[in-house]
Coordinates of C-alpha atoms in Angstrom, one line a residue:
M1 CA 3.3 19.7 -33.7
C2 CA 6.3 16.7 -33.2
I3 CA 5.3 14.0 -34.7
L4 CA 5.6 11.9 -31.6
G5 CA 3.1 14.2 -29.7
D6 CA 0.3 13.3 -32.2
H7 CA -2.2 10.8 -31.0
G8 CA -3.5 9.1 -34.2
T9 CA 0.3 8.7 -35.1
L10 CA 0.9 6.8 -31.5
E11 CA -2.1 4.7 -32.2
L12 CA -0.5 3.6 -35.4
L13 CA 2.5 2.7 -33.8
T14 CA 1.2 1.3 -30.6
T15 CA -1.8 -0.8 -31.7
P16 CA -1.5 -4.5 -32.3
L17 CA -0.3 -5.7 -35.7
E18 CA -3.1 -7.5 -36.3
R19 CA -5.8 -4.9 -35.8
L20 CA -4.1 -3.0 -38.6
V21 CA -6.5 -2.6 -41.7
A22 CA -5.0 -2.8 -44.9
G23 CA -3.0 0.2 -45.6
Q24 CA -2.5 1.1 -42.0
L25 CA 0.7 -0.9 -41.7
G26 CA 2.7 0.8 -44.5
E27 CA 1.5 4.1 -43.1
A28 CA 3.1 2.9 -39.7
V29 CA 6.3 2.0 -40.9
R30 CA 6.6 5.4 -42.3
A31 CA 5.5 7.1 -39.3
A32 CA 8.0 5.0 -37.5
R33 CA 10.9 6.4 -39.5
E34 CA 9.7 10.0 -39.1
A35 CA 9.3 9.1 -35.3
A36 CA 12.9 8.3 -35.2
G37 CA 14.5 12.0 -35.6
P38 CA 12.7 13.7 -32.2
G39 CA 12.8 10.2 -30.8
I40 CA 16.4 9.5 -30.8
L41 CA 17.8 13.2 -30.1
D42 CA 18.2 12.6 -26.2
H43 CA 20.1 9.8 -26.8
A44 CA 22.1 10.9 -29.9
E45 CA 23.2 13.7 -27.4
A46 CA 24.7 11.2 -24.8
V47 CA 26.1 9.1 -27.6
L48 CA 28.3 12.1 -29.2
R49 CA 28.9 13.5 -25.2
G50 CA 30.7 9.9 -24.8
D51 CA 27.7 9.1 -22.1
A52 CA 26.3 6.3 -23.7
E53 CA 26.8 3.3 -26.4
P54 CA 25.2 3.8 -29.7
G55 CA 23.4 0.1 -30.0
L56 CA 19.9 0.2 -29.5
D57 CA 17.5 -2.7 -29.1
S58 CA 13.9 -3.3 -29.0
D59 CA 13.7 -2.0 -25.4
F60 CA 14.3 1.8 -27.0
Y61 CA 11.2 1.5 -28.6
G62 CA 9.4 1.0 -25.6
E63 CA 11.3 3.9 -23.9
V64 CA 10.3 6.0 -26.5
V65 CA 7.2 5.4 -28.6
V66 CA 5.3 3.5 -25.9
A67 CA 6.8 5.8 -23.2
R68 CA 5.1 8.7 -25.1
A69 CA 1.6 6.8 -25.8
L70 CA 1.2 6.5 -22.1
E71 CA 2.1 9.9 -21.3
S72 CA -0.5 11.1 -23.8
G73 CA -3.3 8.6 -22.7
V74 CA -3.0 6.9 -25.9
V75 CA -2.5 3.3 -24.3
S76 CA -2.9 2.1 -20.8
S77 CA -0.6 1.2 -18.2
R78 CA -1.5 -2.3 -18.9
D79 CA -1.0 -1.9 -22.8
A80 CA 2.4 -0.7 -22.2
S81 CA 3.4 -3.5 -20.0
Q82 CA 2.7 -5.9 -22.4
W83 CA 4.3 -3.7 -24.9
D84 CA 7.4 -4.2 -22.7
A85 CA 7.1 -7.9 -22.5
W86 CA 6.0 -8.7 -26.2
L87 CA 9.4 -6.5 -27.3
T88 CA 11.5 -9.1 -25.5
T89 CA 9.9 -12.0 -27.6
E90 CA 11.3 -12.3 -31.2
T91 CA 8.0 -11.5 -32.4
G92 CA 8.0 -8.1 -30.9
Q93 CA 11.6 -7.6 -32.0
H94 CA 10.5 -8.2 -35.6
D95 CA 7.6 -6.1 -35.6
P96 CA 8.1 -3.7 -38.9
R97 CA 7.6 -0.2 -37.1
V98 CA 10.4 -1.7 -34.5
Q99 CA 12.2 -2.3 -37.3
A100 CA 11.8 0.9 -39.3
F101 CA 12.2 2.9 -36.1
L102 CA 15.6 1.4 -34.8
S103 CA 16.9 1.6 -38.2
S104 CA 16.1 5.2 -38.7
C105 CA 17.9 5.7 -35.4
A106 CA 21.0 3.7 -36.3
E107 CA 21.1 5.7 -39.6
I108 CA 20.5 9.1 -37.8
L109 CA 23.6 8.5 -34.8
D110 CA 25.5 7.5 -37.9
E111 CA 25.1 10.8 -39.8
Y112 CA 25.5 12.7 -36.1
A113 CA 28.9 10.9 -35.7
V114 CA 30.0 12.2 -38.9
L115 CA 28.9 15.7 -38.4
L116 CA 30.6 15.4 -34.8
Q117 CA 34.0 14.9 -36.6
E118 CA 33.6 17.5 -39.4
R119 CA 32.0 20.6 -37.0
R120 CA 34.8 20.1 -34.3
Q121 CA 37.3 20.5 -36.8
V122 CA 36.0 23.7 -38.2
V123 CA 35.3 25.1 -34.8
D124 CA 38.7 23.7 -33.4
R125 CA 40.3 25.7 -36.6
F126 CA 37.9 29.0 -35.7
V127 CA 39.0 29.2 -32.1
E128 CA 42.5 28.0 -33.1
A129 CA 42.7 25.6 -30.8
R130 CA 45.9 23.6 -30.4
A131 CA 46.3 21.5 -27.1
T132 CA 42.6 21.2 -26.1
A133 CA 39.8 20.8 -28.8
A134 CA 36.6 22.0 -28.3
S135 CA 34.5 19.6 -26.7
F136 CA 30.8 18.7 -27.7
T137 CA 28.3 19.7 -25.4
W138 CA 24.7 19.8 -26.6
L139 CA 22.6 19.6 -29.9
G140 CA 20.4 22.1 -30.2
P141 CA 16.4 22.7 -31.1
D142 CA 17.0 22.4 -35.0
G143 CA 19.8 19.4 -34.3
E144 CA 22.8 21.4 -34.7
L145 CA 25.9 20.2 -32.9
W146 CA 27.2 22.8 -30.0
F147 CA 30.6 22.6 -28.7
E148 CA 32.5 24.4 -25.7
F149 CA 36.0 25.8 -25.9
G150 CA 37.4 28.5 -23.5
G151 CA 33.7 28.8 -21.5
E152 CA 32.4 29.6 -24.8
S153 CA 29.6 27.8 -26.7
Y154 CA 29.8 27.5 -31.0
A155 CA 27.7 25.8 -33.6
A156 CA 29.3 25.4 -37.2
L157 CA 26.5 25.8 -40.0
T158 CA 26.7 25.7 -43.5
E159 CA 24.8 28.8 -44.7
A160 CA 22.4 26.3 -46.4
E161 CA 21.4 24.8 -42.6
A162 CA 21.6 28.6 -41.0
L163 CA 19.0 29.9 -43.3
E164 CA 16.7 26.8 -43.2
I165 CA 16.8 27.2 -39.1
V166 CA 15.8 31.2 -39.6
Q167 CA 12.9 29.7 -42.2
R168 CA 11.6 27.2 -39.2
E169 CA 12.5 29.9 -37.0
I170 CA 9.9 32.4 -38.8
G171 CA 7.6 29.8 -39.3
T172 CA 6.7 29.9 -35.8
T173 CA 6.0 33.3 -35.7
L174 CA 4.1 34.0 -38.8
H175 CA 0.8 34.0 -36.7
S176 CA 2.4 37.4 -34.9
Q177 CA 3.7 39.2 -37.8
E178 CA 2.8 42.5 -38.9
P179 CA 0.3 41.6 -41.7
E180 CA 1.4 44.3 -44.2
T181 CA 5.1 42.4 -43.9
L182 CA 3.5 39.2 -44.7
L183 CA 2.0 40.8 -48.0
R184 CA 5.1 41.9 -49.2
Y185 CA 5.8 38.0 -49.3
S186 CA 2.6 36.7 -50.6
G187 CA 1.4 36.2 -54.1
L188 CA -1.7 38.6 -52.9
P189 CA -3.3 41.5 -54.0
D190 CA -3.5 44.7 -51.2
T191 CA -7.0 43.8 -50.6
G192 CA -5.3 40.2 -49.7
L193 CA -4.5 42.1 -46.4
E194 CA -7.7 41.3 -44.8
I195 CA -7.0 37.3 -45.5
L196 CA -3.8 37.5 -43.5
V197 CA -5.6 39.1 -41.0
G198 CA -8.5 36.7 -40.8
I199 CA -5.8 33.7 -40.6
Q200 CA -3.8 35.4 -38.1
G201 CA -6.9 35.2 -35.8
K202 CA -7.0 31.3 -35.7
P203 CA -5.4 29.2 -33.5
T204 CA -1.5 29.8 -33.7
E205 CA -0.7 25.9 -34.8
L206 CA -3.2 26.3 -37.5
A207 CA -2.3 29.9 -38.5
N208 CA 1.3 29.3 -38.8
S209 CA 0.1 26.3 -41.1
L210 CA -1.8 28.3 -43.5
L211 CA 0.2 31.2 -43.7
S212 CA 3.3 29.3 -44.2
G213 CA 1.5 27.9 -47.6
L214 CA 1.0 31.7 -48.6
I215 CA 4.3 33.3 -47.7
D216 CA 7.6 33.0 -49.6
L217 CA 9.3 32.0 -46.8
P218 CA 12.9 31.6 -48.4
A219 CA 12.8 35.1 -49.6
F220 CA 11.5 36.2 -45.9
A221 CA 14.1 34.4 -44.3
E222 CA 16.8 35.6 -46.8
D223 CA 15.8 39.4 -46.3
R224 CA 15.9 38.9 -42.4
V225 CA 19.3 37.4 -42.3
R226 CA 20.5 40.5 -44.5
A227 CA 18.9 43.2 -41.9
E228 CA 19.6 41.7 -39.0
G229 CA 22.0 38.4 -39.3
Y230 CA 21.5 35.1 -38.1
A231 CA 22.1 35.6 -34.6
P232 CA 18.5 37.0 -33.8
F233 CA 17.3 33.3 -34.4
F234 CA 19.3 31.5 -31.9
R235 CA 18.8 33.9 -28.5
G236 CA 16.7 30.8 -27.2
D237 CA 14.1 31.6 -24.5
P238 CA 14.9 33.4 -22.2
P239 CA 17.2 35.3 -24.6
R240 CA 20.6 35.2 -24.5
S241 CA 23.8 37.3 -26.1
V242 CA 24.4 35.6 -29.4
E243 CA 27.0 36.4 -32.0
D244 CA 27.2 35.3 -35.5
L245 CA 30.2 35.4 -37.7
R246 CA 31.7 34.1 -41.1
F247 CA 34.5 31.6 -41.0
G248 CA 35.2 30.8 -45.0
E249 CA 32.0 29.0 -46.1
W250 CA 31.0 28.6 -42.9
V251 CA 28.7 30.3 -40.6
I252 CA 29.6 30.3 -36.7
I253 CA 27.3 30.9 -34.2
R254 CA 28.6 31.8 -30.9
I255 CA 27.8 32.6 -27.4
P256 CA 30.4 34.5 -25.4
V257 CA 30.8 34.0 -21.9
Q258 CA 28.2 35.4 -19.7
S259 CA 29.2 38.5 -17.6

């Protein structure tokens, strides 16, 4: 679950400071930093395309965090309006949660700016771009940068990044994997098959969480890549045609022109 979908986290991020008890402020600041990752994605995508400026002010906390809390029913419309007004004040702007969120967002945007230059150069070399460079188009669900050139889409990843994405994708499907397959990547004896089946009968999110603690996900991911490549884990929903190609130390994910 995304941290911005967790009601407990949203309460920490929107409860008036004076109501937080000892220990909660530190927890709230850490949560604000973590929330920056998913919270900045849409804005980062616009910045990378050149459609928005990278600078952020306290209003952005309201647009992302308070708005998500309102959608989730954690705060009322009146509370959200009070937050909007408070974020225009010096006290609101210096709320440590707001500062933690905005500083983390700025750090992520700067990291993306570096990646944009690096990955565009890799894609340009791969497609042998000359007069026209590849153009950034979107951020993938795992934060990968996608570029368009000649009507086709490309993402350049290190092998470690690609394997990490494969692990995350597999981690969301453990509840539906064959238990006999999972057993091979666990430290359980043959009699542990019944345990795995029992866990798979639990709610999806809980089952995946429990199984990820029992399964050697890195080994599972490496074996799947050796057998199938990286492409199956980037097909999206609905599935699309995808290819993975090696380019020196890089893994290039390519979405061909759809016929």
